[in-house]
Coordinates of C-alpha atoms in Angstrom, one line a residue:
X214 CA -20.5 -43.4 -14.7
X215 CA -22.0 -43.4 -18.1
X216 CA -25.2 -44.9 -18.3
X217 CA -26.2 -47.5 -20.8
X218 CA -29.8 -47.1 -20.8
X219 CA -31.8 -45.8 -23.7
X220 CA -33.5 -42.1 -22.7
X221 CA -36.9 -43.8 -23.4
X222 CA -36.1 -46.2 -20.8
X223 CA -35.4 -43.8 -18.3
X224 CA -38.9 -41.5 -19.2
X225 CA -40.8 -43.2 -17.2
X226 CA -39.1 -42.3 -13.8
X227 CA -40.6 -39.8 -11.6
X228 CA -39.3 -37.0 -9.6
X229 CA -40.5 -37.5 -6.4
X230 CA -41.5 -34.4 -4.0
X231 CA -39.4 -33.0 -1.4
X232 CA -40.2 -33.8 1.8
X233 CA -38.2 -31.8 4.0
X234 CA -36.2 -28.2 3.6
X235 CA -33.5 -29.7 1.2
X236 CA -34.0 -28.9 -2.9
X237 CA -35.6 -31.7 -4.5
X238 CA -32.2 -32.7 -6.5
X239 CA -33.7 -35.9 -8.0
X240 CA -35.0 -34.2 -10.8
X241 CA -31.5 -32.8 -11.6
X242 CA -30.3 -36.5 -11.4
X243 CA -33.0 -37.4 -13.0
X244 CA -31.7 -35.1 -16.0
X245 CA -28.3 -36.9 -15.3
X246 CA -29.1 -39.9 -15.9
X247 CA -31.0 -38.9 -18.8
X248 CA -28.2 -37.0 -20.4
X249 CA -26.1 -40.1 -20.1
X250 CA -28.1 -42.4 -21.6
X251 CA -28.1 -39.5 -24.8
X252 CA -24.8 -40.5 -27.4
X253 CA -23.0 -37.3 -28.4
X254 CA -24.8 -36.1 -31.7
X255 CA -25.7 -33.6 -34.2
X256 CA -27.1 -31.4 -31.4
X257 CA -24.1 -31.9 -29.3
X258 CA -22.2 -31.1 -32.7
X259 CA -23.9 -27.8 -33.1
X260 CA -24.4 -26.2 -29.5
X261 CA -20.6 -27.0 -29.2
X262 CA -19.9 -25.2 -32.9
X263 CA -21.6 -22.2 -31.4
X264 CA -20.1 -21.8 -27.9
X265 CA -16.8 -22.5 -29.5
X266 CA -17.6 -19.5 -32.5
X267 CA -18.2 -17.4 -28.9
X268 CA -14.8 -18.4 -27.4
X269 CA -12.9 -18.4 -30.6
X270 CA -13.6 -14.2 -31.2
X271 CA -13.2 -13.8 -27.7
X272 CA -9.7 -15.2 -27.7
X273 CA -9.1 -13.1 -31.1
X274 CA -10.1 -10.2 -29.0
X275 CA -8.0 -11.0 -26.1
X276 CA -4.9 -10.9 -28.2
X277 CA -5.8 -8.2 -30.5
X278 CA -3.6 -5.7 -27.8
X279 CA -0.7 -7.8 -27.6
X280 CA -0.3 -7.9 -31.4
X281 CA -1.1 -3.9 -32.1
X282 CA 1.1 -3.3 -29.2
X283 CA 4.2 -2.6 -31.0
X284 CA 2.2 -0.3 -33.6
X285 CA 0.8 1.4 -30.6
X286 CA 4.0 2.1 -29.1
X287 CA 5.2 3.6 -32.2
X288 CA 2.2 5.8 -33.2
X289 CA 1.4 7.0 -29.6
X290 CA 4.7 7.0 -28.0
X291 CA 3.5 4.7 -25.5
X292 CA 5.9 2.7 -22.8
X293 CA 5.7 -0.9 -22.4
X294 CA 4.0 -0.7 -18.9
X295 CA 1.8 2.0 -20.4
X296 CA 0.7 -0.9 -22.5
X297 CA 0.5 -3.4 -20.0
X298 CA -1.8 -1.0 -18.0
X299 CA -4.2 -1.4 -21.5
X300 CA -4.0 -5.1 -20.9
X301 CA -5.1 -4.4 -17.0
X302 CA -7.9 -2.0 -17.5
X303 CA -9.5 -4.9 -20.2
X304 CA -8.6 -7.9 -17.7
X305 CA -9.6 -6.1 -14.6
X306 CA -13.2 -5.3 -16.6
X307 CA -13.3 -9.2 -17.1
X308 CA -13.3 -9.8 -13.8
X309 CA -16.3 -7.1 -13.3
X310 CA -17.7 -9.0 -15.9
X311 CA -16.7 -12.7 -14.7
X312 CA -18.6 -11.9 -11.5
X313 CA -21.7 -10.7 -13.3
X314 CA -21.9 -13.3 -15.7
X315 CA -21.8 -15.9 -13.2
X316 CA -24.5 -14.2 -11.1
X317 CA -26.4 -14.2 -14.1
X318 CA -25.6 -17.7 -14.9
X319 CA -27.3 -19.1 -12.1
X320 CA -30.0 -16.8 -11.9
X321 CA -30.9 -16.1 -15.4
X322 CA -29.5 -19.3 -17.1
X323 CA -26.6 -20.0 -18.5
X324 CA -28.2 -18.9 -22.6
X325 CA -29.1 -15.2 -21.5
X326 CA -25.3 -15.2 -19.8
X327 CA -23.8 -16.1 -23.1
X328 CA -25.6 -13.6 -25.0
X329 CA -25.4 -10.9 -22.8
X330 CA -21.5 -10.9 -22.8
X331 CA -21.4 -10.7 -26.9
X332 CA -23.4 -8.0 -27.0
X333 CA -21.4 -5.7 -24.8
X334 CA -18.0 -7.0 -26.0
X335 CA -19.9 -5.9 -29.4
X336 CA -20.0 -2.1 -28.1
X337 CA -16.8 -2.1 -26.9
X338 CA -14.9 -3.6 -30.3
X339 CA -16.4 -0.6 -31.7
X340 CA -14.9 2.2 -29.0
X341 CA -11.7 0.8 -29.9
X342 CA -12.0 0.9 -33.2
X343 CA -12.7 4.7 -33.1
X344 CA -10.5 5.6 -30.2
X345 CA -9.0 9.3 -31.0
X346 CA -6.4 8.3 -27.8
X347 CA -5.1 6.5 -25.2
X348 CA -7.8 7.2 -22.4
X349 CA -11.0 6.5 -25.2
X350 CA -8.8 3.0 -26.1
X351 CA -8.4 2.7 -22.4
X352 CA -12.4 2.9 -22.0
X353 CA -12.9 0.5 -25.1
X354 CA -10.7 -1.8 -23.6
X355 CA -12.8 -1.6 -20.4
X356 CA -16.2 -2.1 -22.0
X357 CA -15.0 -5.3 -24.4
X358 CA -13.7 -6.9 -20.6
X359 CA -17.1 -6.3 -19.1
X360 CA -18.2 -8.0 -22.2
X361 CA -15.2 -10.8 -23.1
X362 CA -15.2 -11.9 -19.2
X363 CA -18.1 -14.7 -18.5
X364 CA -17.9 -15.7 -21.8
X365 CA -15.8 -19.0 -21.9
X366 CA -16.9 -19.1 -17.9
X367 CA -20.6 -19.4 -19.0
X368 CA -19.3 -21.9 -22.3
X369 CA -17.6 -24.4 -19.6
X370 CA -20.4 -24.6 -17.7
X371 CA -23.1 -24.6 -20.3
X372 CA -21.1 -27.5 -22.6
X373 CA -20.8 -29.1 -18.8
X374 CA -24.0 -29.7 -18.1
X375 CA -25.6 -30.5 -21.7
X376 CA -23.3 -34.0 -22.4
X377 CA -22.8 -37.7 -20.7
X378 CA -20.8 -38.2 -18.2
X379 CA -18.3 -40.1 -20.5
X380 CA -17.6 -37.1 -23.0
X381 CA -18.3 -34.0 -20.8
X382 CA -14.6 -33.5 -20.2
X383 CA -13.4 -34.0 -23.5
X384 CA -16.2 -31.6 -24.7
X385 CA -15.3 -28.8 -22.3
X386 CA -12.0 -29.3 -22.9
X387 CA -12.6 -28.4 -26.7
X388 CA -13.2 -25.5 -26.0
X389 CA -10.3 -24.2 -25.8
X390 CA -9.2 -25.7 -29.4
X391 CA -11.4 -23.0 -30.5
X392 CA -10.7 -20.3 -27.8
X393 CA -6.9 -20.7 -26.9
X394 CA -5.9 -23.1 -29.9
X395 CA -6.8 -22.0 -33.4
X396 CA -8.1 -18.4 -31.4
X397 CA -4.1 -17.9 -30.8
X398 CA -2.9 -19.0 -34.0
X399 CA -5.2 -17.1 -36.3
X400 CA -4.9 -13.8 -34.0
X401 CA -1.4 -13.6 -35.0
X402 CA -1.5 -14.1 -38.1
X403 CA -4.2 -12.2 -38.5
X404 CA -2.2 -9.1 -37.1
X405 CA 0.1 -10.0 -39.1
X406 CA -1.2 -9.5 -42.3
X407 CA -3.8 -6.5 -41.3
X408 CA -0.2 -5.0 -40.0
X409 CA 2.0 -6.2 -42.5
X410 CA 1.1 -7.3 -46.2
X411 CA -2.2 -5.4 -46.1
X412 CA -1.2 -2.2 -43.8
X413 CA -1.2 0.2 -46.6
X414 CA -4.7 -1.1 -47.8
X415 CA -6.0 -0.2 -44.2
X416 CA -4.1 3.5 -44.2
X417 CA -0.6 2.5 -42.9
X418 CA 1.0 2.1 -39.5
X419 CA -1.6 5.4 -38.1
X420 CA -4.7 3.4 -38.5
X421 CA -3.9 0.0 -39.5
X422 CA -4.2 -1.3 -36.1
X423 CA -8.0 0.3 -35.9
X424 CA -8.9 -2.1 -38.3
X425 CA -7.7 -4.7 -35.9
X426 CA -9.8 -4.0 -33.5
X427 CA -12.7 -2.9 -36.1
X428 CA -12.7 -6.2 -38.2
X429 CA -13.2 -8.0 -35.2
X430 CA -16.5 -6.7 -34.1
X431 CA -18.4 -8.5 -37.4
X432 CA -17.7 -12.4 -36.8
X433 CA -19.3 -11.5 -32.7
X434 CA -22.6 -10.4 -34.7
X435 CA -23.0 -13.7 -36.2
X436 CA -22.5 -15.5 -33.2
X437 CA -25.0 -13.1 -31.7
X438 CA -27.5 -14.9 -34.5
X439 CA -26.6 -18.7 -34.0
X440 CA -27.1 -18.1 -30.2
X441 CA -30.7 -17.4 -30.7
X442 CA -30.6 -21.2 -31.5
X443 CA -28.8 -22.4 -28.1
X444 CA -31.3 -24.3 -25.7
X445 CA -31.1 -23.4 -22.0
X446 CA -29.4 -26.7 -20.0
X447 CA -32.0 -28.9 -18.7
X448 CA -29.9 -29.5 -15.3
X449 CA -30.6 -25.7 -15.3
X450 CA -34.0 -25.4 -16.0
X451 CA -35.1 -28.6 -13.6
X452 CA -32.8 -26.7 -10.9
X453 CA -35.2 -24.2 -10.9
X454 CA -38.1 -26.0 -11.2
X455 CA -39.2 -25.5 -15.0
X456 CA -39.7 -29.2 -15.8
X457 CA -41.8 -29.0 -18.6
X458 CA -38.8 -26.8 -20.4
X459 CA -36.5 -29.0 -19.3
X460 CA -38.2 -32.2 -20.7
X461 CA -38.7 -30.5 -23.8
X462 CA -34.6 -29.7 -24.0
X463 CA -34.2 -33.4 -23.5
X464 CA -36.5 -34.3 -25.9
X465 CA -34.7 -32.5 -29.1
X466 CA -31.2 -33.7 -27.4
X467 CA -32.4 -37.3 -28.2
X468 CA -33.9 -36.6 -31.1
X469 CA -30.5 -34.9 -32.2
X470 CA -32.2 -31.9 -33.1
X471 CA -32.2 -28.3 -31.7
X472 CA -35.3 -26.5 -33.2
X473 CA -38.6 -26.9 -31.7
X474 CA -40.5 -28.7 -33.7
X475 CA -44.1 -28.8 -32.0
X476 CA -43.9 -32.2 -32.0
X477 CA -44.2 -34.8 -28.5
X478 CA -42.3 -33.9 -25.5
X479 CA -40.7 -37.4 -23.5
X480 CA -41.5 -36.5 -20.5
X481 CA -38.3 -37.6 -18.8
X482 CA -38.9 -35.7 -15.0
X483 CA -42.5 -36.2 -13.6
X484 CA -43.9 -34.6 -11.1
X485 CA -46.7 -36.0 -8.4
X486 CA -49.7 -35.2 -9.9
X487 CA -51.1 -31.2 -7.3
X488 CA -47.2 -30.9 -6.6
X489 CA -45.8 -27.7 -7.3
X490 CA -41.7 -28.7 -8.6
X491 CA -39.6 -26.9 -5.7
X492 CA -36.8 -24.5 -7.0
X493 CA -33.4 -25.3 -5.8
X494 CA -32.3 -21.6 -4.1
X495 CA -29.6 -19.7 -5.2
X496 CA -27.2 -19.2 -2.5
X497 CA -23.6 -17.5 -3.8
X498 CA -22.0 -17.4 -1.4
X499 CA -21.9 -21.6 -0.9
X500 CA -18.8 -21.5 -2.8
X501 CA -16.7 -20.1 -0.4
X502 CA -17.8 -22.1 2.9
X503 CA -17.2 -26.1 4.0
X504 CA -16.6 -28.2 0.9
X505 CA -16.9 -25.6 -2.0
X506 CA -14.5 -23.4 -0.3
X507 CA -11.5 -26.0 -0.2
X508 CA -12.6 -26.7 -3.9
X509 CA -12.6 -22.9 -5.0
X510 CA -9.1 -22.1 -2.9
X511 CA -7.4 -24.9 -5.3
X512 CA -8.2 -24.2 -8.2
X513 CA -8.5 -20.5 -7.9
X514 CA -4.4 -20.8 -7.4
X515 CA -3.7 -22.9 -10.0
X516 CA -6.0 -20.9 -12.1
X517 CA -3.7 -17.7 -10.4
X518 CA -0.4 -19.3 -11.8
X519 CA -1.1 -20.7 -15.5
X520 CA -3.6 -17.4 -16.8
X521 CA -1.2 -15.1 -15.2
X522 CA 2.1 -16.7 -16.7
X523 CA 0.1 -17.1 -20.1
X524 CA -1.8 -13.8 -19.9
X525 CA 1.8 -12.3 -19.8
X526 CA 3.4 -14.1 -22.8
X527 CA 0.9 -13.4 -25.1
X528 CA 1.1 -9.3 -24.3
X529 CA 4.5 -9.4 -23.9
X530 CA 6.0 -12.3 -26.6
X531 CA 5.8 -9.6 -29.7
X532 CA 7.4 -6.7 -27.9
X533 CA 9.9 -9.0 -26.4
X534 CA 10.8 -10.4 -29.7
X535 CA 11.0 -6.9 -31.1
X536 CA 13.2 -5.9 -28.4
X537 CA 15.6 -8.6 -29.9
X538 CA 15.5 -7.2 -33.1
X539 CA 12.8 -8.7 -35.4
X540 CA 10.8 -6.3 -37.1
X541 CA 7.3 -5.8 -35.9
X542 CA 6.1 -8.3 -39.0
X543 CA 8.4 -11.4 -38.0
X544 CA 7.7 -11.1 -34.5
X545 CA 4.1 -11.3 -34.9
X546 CA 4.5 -14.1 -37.6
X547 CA 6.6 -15.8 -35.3
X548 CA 4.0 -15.6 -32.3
X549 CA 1.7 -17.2 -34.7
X550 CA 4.0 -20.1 -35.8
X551 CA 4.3 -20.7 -31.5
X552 CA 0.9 -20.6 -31.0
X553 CA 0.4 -23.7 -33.1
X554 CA 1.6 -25.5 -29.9
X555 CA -1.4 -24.0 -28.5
X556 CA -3.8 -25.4 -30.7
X557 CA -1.6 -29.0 -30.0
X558 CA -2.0 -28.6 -26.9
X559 CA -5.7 -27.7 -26.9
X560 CA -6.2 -30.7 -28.7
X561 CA -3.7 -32.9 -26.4
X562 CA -5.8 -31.8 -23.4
X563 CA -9.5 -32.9 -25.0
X564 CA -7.8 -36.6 -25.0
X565 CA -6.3 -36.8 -21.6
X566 CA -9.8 -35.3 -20.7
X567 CA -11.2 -38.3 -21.9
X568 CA -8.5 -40.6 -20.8
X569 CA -6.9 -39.3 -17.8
X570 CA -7.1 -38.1 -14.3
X571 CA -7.2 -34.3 -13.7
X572 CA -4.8 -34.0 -11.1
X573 CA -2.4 -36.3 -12.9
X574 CA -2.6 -34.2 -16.0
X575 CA -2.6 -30.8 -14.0
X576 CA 0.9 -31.8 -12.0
X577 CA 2.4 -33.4 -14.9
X578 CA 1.9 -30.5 -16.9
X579 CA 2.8 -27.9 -14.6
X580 CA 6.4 -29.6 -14.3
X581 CA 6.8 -29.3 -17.8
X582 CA 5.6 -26.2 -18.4
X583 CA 8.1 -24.9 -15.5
X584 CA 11.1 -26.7 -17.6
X585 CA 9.9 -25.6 -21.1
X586 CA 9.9 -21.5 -19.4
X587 CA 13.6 -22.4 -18.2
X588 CA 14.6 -23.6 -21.6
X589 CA 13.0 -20.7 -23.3
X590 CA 14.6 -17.4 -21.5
X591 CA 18.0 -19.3 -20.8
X592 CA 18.3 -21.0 -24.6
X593 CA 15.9 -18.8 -27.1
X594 CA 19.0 -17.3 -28.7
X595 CA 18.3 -18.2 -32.4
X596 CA 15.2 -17.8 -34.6
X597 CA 14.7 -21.9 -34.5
X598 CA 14.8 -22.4 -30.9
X599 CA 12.6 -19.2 -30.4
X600 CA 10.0 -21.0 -32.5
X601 CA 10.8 -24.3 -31.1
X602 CA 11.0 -23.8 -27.3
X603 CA 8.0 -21.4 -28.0
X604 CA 5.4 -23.3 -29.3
X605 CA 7.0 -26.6 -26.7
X606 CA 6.1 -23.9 -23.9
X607 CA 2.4 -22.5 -25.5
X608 CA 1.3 -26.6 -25.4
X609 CA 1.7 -26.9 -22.2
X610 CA -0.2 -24.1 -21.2
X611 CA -2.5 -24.8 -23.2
X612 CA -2.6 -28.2 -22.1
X613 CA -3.4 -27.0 -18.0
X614 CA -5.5 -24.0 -18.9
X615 CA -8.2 -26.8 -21.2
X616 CA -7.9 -29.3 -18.3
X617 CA -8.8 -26.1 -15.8
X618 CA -11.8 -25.9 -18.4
X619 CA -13.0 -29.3 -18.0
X620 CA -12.3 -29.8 -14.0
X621 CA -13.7 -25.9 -12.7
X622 CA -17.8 -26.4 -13.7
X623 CA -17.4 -30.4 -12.0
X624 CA -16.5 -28.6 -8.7
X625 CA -19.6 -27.3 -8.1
X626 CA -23.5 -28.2 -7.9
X627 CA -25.9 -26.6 -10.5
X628 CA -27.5 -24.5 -8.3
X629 CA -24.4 -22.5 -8.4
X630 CA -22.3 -24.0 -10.4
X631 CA -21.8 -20.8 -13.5
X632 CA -21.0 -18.4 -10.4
X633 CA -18.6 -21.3 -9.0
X634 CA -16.9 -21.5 -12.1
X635 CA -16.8 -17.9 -12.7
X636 CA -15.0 -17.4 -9.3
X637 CA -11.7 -20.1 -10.4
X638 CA -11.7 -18.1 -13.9
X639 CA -12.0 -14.6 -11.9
X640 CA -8.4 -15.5 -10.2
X641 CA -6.6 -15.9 -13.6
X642 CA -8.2 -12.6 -14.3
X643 CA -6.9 -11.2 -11.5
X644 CA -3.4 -12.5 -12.0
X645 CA -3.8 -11.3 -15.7
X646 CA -4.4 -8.2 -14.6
X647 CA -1.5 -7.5 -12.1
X648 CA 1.4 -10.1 -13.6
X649 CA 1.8 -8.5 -16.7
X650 CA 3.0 -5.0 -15.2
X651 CA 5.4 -6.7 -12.9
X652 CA 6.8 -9.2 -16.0
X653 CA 7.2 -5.5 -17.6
X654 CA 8.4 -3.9 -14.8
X655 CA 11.3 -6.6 -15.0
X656 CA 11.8 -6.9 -18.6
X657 CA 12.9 -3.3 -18.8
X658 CA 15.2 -3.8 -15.8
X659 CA 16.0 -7.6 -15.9
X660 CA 15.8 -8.8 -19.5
X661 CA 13.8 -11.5 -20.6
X662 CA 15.5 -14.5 -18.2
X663 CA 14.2 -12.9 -15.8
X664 CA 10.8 -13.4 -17.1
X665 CA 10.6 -16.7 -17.6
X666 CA 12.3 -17.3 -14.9
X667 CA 9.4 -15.9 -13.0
X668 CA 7.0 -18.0 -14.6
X669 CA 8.9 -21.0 -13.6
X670 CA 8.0 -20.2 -10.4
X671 CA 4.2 -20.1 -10.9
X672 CA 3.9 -23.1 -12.5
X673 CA 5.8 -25.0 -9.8
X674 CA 3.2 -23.5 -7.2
X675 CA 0.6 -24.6 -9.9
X676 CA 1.8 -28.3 -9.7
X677 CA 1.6 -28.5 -5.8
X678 CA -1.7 -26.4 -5.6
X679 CA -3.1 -29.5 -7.8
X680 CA -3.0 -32.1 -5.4
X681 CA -5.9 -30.2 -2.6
X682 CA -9.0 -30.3 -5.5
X683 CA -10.8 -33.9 -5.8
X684 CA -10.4 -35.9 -8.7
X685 CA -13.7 -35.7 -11.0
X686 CA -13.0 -38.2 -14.2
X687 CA -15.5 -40.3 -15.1
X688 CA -17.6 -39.5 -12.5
X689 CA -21.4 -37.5 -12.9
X690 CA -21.7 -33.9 -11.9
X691 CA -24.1 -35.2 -9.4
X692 CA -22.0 -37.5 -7.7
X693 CA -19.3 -35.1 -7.3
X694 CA -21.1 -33.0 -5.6
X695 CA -23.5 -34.9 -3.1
X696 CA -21.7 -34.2 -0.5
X697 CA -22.2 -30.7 -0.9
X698 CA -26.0 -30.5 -0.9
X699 CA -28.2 -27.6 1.4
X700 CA -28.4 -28.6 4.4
X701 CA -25.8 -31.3 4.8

């Protein structure tokens, strides 16, 4: 629970040496207890900012293909699974890039993770941006996976571990009103005017969409910039025994600052005086045995069902709405205008973070987003009730993929806690990657009921999957995860 100490007050409390094979985790809770005793402030304010700039582009990038898909399909000549299989060949880099990110993560620290996806996705905007055909676009898309796929992954569990115990969900959560709420809304519209209004500025429907792709790659350098201002986590840096760094991160946190300043460090951890600090060993494959394992199965099916039904929407939802006859321009407008349910939802989901259960929120949701796919492929006849029903059914996702956010990096202890979370976000990956085909597959032969209809389904796996992961609210990372320490 959220501690109501002062961080001076809790400076003076040493770490004391292990004295047997187990890690020395008191320093970790040391940091814990520290952290909550730290009100959310100006640095708070600013290392969130900067993970959310991160998550923001990489969303933009995400749905870049899903708006230029109807230009595609009419410059190239493309099919709708053809352009489906784009959407694979990115996701199924993502999870490549998922998997290295969290190794990374946990061995290199959650900072060099974060900057070591931007700078790839960086390369690969620029591939697209050139592509002279489909198999160059299909490597583009391939290299801006590797690079798009730890990155709101490494976010959830860096914001995880750098806040008290009382905000951490609702700060995770956030995220995704930068990645999957205002990320969704401005993507769309930003198609639609690159596309539309300003498509003979950028050389018409032949290379209008290359500017899509090409415009995107500037915001990622800046972000590249304000990471070099992003402190490593001190629950990482006293995992592996770097206390000194660690008291020094905790230092500025309380100070509210983020530069170092070369002033006093607090020192928060202590160490017996001839006592080496003992490094907490990185053991992956933790997450898939006793504890972690029932933890990982959970979520990575509910992480299965909502990415996968959402993954599919956004690539499909322009083409789909083009199919019924809006022109390319209104049905991108009109993805935009139900994507502010996203950004709702986003927001809906950092409140119940801080208010509500997980589980409760997770099965609630699920229902509803089961009911709101029903009402949209058996009632979205008119252009109201396609916004409408639309943006009712983006909130809810939205709502379950932000509470995912918040609940994935509590599952797991810091030792491997990015590769943990990188393993639940690898499953909606994976179901990115596959769903989409099939949901084209039956579009062509079925129609869009049958679509939704399908997604109905996943979400009401989604809500029963819910109920095998451990509730987390208001409780500390470390007393989650006690249970699951080395040797235990």
């Amino acid at each position: 629970m959220h501690n109501a100490e002062s961080p001076n007050q809790l400076a003076s409390q040493p770490s004391r040496p292990a004295v047997d094979d187990r890690p020395p985790a008191d320093a970790v809770s040391v940091v814990g207890r520290v952290l909550d005793a730290i009100p959310f402030n100006r640095a708070h304010r600013l290392i969130l900012l900067m993970v959310l700039l991160g998550a923001f582009f990489d969303v933009m990038e995400e749905n870049s293909l899903g708006a230029v898909g109807p230009a595609l399909k009419s410059v190239w000549n493309i099919s709708t699974p053809e352009l489906a299989f784009l959407q694979t060949v990115t996701i199924g880099a993502m999870i490549i890039g998922k998997v290295v990110t969290g190794v990374l993560g946990d061995y290199k620290g959650r900072r060099f993770a974060l900057g070591f996806n931007l700078a790839i996705y960086c390369l690969g905007a620029l591939i697209c941006a050139l592509a002279p055909g489909y198999a160059v676009l299909a490597v583009g898309r391939f290299i801006v996976g590797l690079g798009l796929g730890g990155e709101i992954a490494a976010g959830m569990t860096m914001l995880s571990e750098l806040v008290s115990t009382k905000y951490r969900g609702a700060v995770v959560a956030s995220l995704n009103v930068g990645a999957g709420g205002f990320g969704n809304v401005v993507s769309f519209g930003f198609a639609a005017v690159v596309l539309g209004p300003l498509g003979n500025f950028f050389g018409g429907a032949d290379t209008s969409w290359r500017w899509m792709f090409g415009l995107l790659f500037l915001p990622a350098l800046l972000v590249l910039v304000y990471r070099r201002f992003l402190p490593e986590t001190p629950r990482y840096l006293a995992s592996r025994g770097r206390i000194d760094e660690a008291n020094g991160v905790l230092t500025r946190l309380a100070a509210g600052r983020l530069k170092d300043e070369g002033g006093p460090v607090t020192p928060y951890i202590e160490t017996v005086v001839g006592t080496a600090p003992r490094v907490e060993k990185v053991r992956l494959a933790e997450v898939f045995h006793g504890v972690l394992l029932r933890r990982t199965s959970a979520l990575a099916v509910i992480s299965w069902m909502t990415f996968g039904a959402q993954v599919t929407v956004l690539v499909l939802m322009p083409t789909i709405l083009v199919e019924q006859g809006y022109t390319i321009t209104k049905s991108l407008a009109f993805t935009m205008v139900m994507n502010i349910g996203s950004l709702l939802g986003a927001a809906a989901a950092t409140y119940a973070a801080l208010h509500l259960p997980r589980r409760f929120v997770i099965t609630v949701g699920a229902v509803a987003a089961c009911l709101a796919a029903l009402a949209f492929g058996f009632l979205a006849k008119s252009p109201a009730l396609v916004l409408l029903l639309g943006a009712t059914f983006q909130f809810f996702v939205l709502l379950l993929n932000s509470t995912i956010f918040a609940w994935a990096p509590e599952l797991y202890p810091t030792r491997v806690r990015a590769f943990g979370t990188a393993m639940v976000a690898v499953q909606g990956n994976v179901a990115g990657a596959f769903v989409p085909i099939g949901a084209g597959l039956l579009f062509d032969r079925a129609g869009v009921v049958a679509v939704f209809v399908l997604i109905a389904a996943m979400y009401s796996v989604m809500a029963i999957a819910s109920r095998f992961a451990p509730e987390t609210h208001g409780r500390s990372l470390e007393d989650i995860n006690t249970s699951t320490s080395q040797g235990v």
